[in-house]
mmCIF file of C-alpha atoms and ligand atoms in Angstrom:
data_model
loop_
_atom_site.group_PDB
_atom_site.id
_atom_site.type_symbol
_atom_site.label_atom_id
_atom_site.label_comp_id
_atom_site.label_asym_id
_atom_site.label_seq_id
_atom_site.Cartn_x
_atom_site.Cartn_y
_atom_site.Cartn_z
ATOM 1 C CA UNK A 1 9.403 -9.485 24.756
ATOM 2 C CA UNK A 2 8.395 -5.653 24.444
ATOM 3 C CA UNK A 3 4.674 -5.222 25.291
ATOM 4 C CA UNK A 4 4.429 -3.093 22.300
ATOM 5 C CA UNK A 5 6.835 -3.313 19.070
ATOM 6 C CA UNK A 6 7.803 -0.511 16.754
ATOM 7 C CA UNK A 7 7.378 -1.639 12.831
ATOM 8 C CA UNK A 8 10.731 0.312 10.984
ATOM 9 C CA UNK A 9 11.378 1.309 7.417
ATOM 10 C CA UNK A 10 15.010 2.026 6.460
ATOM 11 C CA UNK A 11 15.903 4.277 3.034
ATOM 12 C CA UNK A 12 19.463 3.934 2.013
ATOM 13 C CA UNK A 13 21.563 4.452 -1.257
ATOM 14 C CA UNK A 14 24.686 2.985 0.163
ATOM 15 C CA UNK A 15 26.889 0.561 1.999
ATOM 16 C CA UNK A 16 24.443 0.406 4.967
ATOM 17 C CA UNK A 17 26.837 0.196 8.138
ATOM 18 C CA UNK A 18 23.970 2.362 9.871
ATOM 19 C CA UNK A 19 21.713 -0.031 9.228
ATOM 20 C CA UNK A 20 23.738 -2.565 9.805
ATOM 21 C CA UNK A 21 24.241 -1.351 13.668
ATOM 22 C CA UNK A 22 20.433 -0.973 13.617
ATOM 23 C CA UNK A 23 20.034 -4.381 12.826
ATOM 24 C CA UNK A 24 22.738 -5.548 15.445
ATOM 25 C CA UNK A 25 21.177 -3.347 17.995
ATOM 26 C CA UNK A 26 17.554 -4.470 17.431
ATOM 27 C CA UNK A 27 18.451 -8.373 17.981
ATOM 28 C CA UNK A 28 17.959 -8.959 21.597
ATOM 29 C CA UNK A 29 14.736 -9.937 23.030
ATOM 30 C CA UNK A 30 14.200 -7.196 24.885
ATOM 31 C CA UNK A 31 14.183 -4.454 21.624
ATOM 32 C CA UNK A 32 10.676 -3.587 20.834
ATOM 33 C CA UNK A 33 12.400 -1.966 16.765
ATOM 34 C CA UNK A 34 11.014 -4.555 14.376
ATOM 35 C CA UNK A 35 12.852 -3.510 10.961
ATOM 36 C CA UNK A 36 10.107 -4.799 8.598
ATOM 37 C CA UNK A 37 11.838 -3.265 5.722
ATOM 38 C CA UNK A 38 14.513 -1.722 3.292
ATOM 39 C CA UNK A 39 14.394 0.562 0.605
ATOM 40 C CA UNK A 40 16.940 1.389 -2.100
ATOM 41 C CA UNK A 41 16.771 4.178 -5.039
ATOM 42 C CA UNK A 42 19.767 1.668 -6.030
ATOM 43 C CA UNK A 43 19.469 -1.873 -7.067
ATOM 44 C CA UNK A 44 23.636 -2.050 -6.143
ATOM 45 C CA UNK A 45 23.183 -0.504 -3.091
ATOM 46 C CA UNK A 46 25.203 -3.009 -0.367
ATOM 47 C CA UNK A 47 22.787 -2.434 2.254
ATOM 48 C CA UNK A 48 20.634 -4.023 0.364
ATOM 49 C CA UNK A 49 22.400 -7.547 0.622
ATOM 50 C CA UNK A 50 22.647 -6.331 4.429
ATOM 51 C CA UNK A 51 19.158 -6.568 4.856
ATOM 52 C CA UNK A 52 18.813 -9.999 3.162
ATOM 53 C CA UNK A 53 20.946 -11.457 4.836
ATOM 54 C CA UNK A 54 19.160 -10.753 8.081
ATOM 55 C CA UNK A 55 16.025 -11.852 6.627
ATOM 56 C CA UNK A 56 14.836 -8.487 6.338
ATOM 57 C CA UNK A 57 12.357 -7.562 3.293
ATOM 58 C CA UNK A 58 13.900 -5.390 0.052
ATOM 59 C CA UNK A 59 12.532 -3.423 -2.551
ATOM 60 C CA UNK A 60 14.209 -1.126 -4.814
ATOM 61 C CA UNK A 61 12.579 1.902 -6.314
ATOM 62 C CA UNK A 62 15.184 3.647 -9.175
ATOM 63 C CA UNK A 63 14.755 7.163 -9.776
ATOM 64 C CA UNK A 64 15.436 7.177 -13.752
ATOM 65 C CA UNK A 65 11.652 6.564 -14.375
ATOM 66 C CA UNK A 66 10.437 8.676 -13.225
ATOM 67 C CA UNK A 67 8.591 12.423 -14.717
ATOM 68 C CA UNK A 68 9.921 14.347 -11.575
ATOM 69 C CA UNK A 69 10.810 14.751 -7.699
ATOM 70 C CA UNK A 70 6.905 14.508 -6.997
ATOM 71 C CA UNK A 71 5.976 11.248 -9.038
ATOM 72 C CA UNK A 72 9.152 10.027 -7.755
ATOM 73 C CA UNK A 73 8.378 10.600 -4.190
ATOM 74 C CA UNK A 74 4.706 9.337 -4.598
ATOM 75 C CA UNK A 75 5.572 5.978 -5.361
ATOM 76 C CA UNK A 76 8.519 5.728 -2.286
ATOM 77 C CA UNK A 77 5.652 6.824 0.030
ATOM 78 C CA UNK A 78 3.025 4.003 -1.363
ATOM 79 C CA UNK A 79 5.883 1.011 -1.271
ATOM 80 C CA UNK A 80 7.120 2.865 2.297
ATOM 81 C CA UNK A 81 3.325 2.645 3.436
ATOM 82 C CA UNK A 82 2.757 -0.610 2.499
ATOM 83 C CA UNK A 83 4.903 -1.603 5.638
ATOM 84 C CA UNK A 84 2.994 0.310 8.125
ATOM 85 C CA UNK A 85 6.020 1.876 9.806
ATOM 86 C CA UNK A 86 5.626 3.760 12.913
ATOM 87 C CA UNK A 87 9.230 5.274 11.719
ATOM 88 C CA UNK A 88 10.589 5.824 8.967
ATOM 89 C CA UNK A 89 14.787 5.826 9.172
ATOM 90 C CA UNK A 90 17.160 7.682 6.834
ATOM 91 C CA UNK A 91 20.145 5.552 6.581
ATOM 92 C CA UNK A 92 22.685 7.564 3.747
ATOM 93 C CA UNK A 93 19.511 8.086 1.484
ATOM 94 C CA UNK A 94 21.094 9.712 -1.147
ATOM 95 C CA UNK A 95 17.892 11.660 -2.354
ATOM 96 C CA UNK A 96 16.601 15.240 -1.429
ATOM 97 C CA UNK A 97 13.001 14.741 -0.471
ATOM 98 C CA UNK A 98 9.973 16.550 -1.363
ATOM 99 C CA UNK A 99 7.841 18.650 0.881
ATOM 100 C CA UNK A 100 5.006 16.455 0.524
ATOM 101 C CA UNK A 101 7.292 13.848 1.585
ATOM 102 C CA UNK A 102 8.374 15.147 4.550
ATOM 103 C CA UNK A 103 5.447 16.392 5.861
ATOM 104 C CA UNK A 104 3.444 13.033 5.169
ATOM 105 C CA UNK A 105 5.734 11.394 7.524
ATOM 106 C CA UNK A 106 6.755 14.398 10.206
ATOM 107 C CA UNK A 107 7.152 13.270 13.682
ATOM 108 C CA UNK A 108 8.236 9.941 12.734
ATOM 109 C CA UNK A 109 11.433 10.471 10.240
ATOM 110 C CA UNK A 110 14.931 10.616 11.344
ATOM 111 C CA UNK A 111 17.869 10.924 9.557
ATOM 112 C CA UNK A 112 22.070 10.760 10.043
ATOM 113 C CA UNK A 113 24.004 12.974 9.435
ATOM 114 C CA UNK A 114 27.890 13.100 9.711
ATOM 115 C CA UNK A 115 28.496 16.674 11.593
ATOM 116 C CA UNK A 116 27.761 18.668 14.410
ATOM 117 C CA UNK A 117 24.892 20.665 12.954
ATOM 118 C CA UNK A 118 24.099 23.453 12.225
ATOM 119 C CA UNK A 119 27.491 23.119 11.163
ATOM 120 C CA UNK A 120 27.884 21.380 7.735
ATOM 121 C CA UNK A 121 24.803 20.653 5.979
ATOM 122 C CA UNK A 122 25.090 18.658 2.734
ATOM 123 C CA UNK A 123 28.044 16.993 1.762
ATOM 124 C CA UNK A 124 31.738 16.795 1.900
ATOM 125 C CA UNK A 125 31.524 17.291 6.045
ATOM 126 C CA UNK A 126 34.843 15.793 7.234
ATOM 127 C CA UNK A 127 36.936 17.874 4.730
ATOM 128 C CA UNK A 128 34.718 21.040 5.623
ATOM 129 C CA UNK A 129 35.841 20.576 9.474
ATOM 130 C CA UNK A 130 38.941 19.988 8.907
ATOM 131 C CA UNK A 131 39.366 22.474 6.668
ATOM 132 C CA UNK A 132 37.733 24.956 9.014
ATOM 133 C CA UNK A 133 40.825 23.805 11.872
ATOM 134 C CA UNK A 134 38.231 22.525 14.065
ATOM 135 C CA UNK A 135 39.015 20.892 16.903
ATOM 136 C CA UNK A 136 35.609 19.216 17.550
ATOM 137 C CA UNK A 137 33.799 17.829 14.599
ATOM 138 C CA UNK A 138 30.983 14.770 15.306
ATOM 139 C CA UNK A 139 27.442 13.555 13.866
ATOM 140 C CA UNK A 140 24.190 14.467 14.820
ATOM 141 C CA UNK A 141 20.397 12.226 14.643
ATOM 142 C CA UNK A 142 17.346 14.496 14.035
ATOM 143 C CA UNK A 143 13.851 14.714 13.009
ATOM 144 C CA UNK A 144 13.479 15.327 8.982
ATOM 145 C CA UNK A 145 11.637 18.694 8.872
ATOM 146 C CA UNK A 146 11.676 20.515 5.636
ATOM 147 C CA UNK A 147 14.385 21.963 5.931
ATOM 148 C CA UNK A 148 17.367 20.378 4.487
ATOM 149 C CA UNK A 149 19.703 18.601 7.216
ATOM 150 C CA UNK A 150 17.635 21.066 9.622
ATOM 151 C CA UNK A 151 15.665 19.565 11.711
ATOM 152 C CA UNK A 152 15.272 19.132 14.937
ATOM 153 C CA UNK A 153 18.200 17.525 16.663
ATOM 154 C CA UNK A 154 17.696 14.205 19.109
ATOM 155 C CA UNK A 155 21.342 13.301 19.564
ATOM 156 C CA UNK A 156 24.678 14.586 18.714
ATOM 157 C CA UNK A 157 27.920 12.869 19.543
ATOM 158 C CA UNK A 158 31.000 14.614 19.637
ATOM 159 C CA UNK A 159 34.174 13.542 17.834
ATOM 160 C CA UNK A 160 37.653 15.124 18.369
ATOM 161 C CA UNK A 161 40.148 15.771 15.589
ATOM 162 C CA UNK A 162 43.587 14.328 15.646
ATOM 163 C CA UNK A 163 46.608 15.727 14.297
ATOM 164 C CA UNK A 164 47.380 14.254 11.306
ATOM 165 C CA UNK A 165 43.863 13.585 10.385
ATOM 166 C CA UNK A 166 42.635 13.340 6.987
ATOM 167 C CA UNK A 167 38.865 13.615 5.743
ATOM 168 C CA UNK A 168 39.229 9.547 5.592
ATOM 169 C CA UNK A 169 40.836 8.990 9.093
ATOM 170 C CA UNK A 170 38.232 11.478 10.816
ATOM 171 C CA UNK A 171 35.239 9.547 8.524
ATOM 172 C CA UNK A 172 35.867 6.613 10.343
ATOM 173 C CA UNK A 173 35.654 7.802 13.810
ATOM 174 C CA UNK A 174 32.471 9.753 12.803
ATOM 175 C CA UNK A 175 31.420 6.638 10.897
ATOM 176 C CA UNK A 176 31.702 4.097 14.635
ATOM 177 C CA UNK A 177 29.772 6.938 16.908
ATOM 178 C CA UNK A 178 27.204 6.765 13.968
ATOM 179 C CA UNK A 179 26.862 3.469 14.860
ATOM 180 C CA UNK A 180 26.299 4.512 18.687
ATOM 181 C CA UNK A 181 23.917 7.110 18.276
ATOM 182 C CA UNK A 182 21.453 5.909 15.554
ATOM 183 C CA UNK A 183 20.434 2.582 17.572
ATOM 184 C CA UNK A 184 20.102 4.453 20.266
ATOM 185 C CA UNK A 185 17.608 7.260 18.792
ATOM 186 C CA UNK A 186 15.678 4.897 16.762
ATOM 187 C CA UNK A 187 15.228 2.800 20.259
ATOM 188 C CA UNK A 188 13.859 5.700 22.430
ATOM 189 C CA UNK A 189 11.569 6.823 19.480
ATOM 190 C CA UNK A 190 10.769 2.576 19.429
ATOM 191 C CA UNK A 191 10.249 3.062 23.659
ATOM 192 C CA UNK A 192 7.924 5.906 23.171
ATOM 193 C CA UNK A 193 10.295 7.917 24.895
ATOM 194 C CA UNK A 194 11.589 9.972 22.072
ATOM 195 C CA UNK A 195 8.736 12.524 20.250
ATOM 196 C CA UNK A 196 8.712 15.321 18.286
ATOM 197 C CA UNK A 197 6.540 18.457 20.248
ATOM 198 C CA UNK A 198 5.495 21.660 18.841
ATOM 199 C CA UNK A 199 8.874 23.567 19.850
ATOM 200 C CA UNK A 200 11.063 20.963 18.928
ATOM 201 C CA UNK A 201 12.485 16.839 19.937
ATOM 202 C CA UNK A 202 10.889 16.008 23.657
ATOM 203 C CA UNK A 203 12.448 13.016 25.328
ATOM 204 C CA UNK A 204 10.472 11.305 28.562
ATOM 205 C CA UNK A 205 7.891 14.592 28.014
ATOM 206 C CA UNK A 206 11.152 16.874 28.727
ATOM 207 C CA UNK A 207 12.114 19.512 25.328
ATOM 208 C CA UNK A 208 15.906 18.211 24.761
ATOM 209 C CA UNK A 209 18.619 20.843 24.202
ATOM 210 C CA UNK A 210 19.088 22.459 21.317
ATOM 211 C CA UNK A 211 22.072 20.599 20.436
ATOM 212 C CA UNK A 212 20.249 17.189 21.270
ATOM 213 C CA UNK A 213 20.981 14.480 23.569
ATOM 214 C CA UNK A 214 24.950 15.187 23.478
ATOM 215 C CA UNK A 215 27.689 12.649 23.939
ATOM 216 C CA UNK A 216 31.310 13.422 24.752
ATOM 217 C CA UNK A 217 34.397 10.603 24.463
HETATM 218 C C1 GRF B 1 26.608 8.245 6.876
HETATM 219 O O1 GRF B 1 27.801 8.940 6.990
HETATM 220 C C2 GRF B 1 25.458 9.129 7.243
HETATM 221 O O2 GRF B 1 25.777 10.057 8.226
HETATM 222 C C3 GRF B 1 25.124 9.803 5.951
HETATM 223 O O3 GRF B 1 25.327 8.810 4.966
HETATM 224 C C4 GRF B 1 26.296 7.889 5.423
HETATM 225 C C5 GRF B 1 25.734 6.514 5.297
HETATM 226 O O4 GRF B 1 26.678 5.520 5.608
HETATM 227 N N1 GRF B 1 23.780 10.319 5.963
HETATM 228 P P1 GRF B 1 26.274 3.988 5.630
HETATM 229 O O5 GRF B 1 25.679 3.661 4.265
HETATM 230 O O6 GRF B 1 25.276 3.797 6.733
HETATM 231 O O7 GRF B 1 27.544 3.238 5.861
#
């Protein structure tokens, strides 16, 4: 047992297989991230039945009632806070997120997402690279700063492209290393190793690359 434990709040809008490795990965005795619980701007979201079915606590918070991004946001903070997370984990959170937001929680939000940034911010990544004739395409963990998809990066992990590859095929292999590199972020942040310094994402005190932590096949 982990002299000290790490209390985790997951946002997701989706399927959940991140959180899903998250959940896998935090099993053993030995992992001090306690996921204490999961939030959904959608009642159908799957992850949500993910989450249950690890005995994990649920709420759901729609949108549609909403008077704005602000009010919106105010109310996901409260029901966040109300779980005393030391992080807060974006797992396919299919929401932009307020300044107010962001900055309530800076230096302990992450998020996923599904290229190499810079390259690719927003959506429709896989089609981007391919369309682009890359040769490398890949996902990256970072630190939610204001910026959108822009924040300081933790770890990257590199993903060839295959001949032959459509957006679907190369999703998938993204998709598995997502399952690598999330678990392993959230458990150095968990360890105390992981931090986010004035110049950017420190790991054991050291400033890490620009590009992150990176990880080639
Ligand atoms: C992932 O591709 C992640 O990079 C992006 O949203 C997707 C979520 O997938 N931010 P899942 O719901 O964890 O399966």
């Amino acid at each position: 047992m982990p002299s000290k434990t790490c209390n985790v709040v997951v946002l997701l809008s989706g399927s959940g297989s991140n959180l899903q490795a998250l959940i896998d990965n935090s099993r053993g005795e030995d992992s001090p991230v306690r996921i204490r619980g999961v939030i959904s701007n959608r009642a159908d979201a799957y992850g949500l039945q993910r989450a249950q079915a690890a005995g994990i606590e649920t709420a759901v918070l729609a949108h549609g009632g909403f008077d704005g991004r602000e009010a919106f946001d105010a109310a996901l903070m409260a029901l966040i806070d109300g779980f005393k997370p030391d992080l807060v984990v974006l797992a396919g959170f299919m929401r932009i997120l307020s300044g107010g937001f962001v900055r309530h929680y800076q230096g302990r939000l992450l998020n996923i997402h599904p290229s190499l940034l810079p390259k690719y911010k927003g959506l429709h990544t896989h089609q981007r690279a391919l369309e682009a004739g890359d040769a490398e395409h890949g996902c990256s963990v970072h630190f939610v700063t204001e910026e959108l998809d822009g924040g300081p990066l933790v770890v990257q992990a590199v993903v060839p492209v295959e001949p032959g590859d459509t957006a679907d095929s190369l999703a998938q292999r993204v998709h598995r290393q997502e399952h690598q590199i999330y678990p392993l972020a959230v458990r150095w942040f968990a360890e105390g190793r992981l931090r986010l310094g004035e110049q950017g994402a420190l790991l054991d005190g050291q400033p890490l690359a620009a590009s992150g932590h990176l990880i080639r096949p």
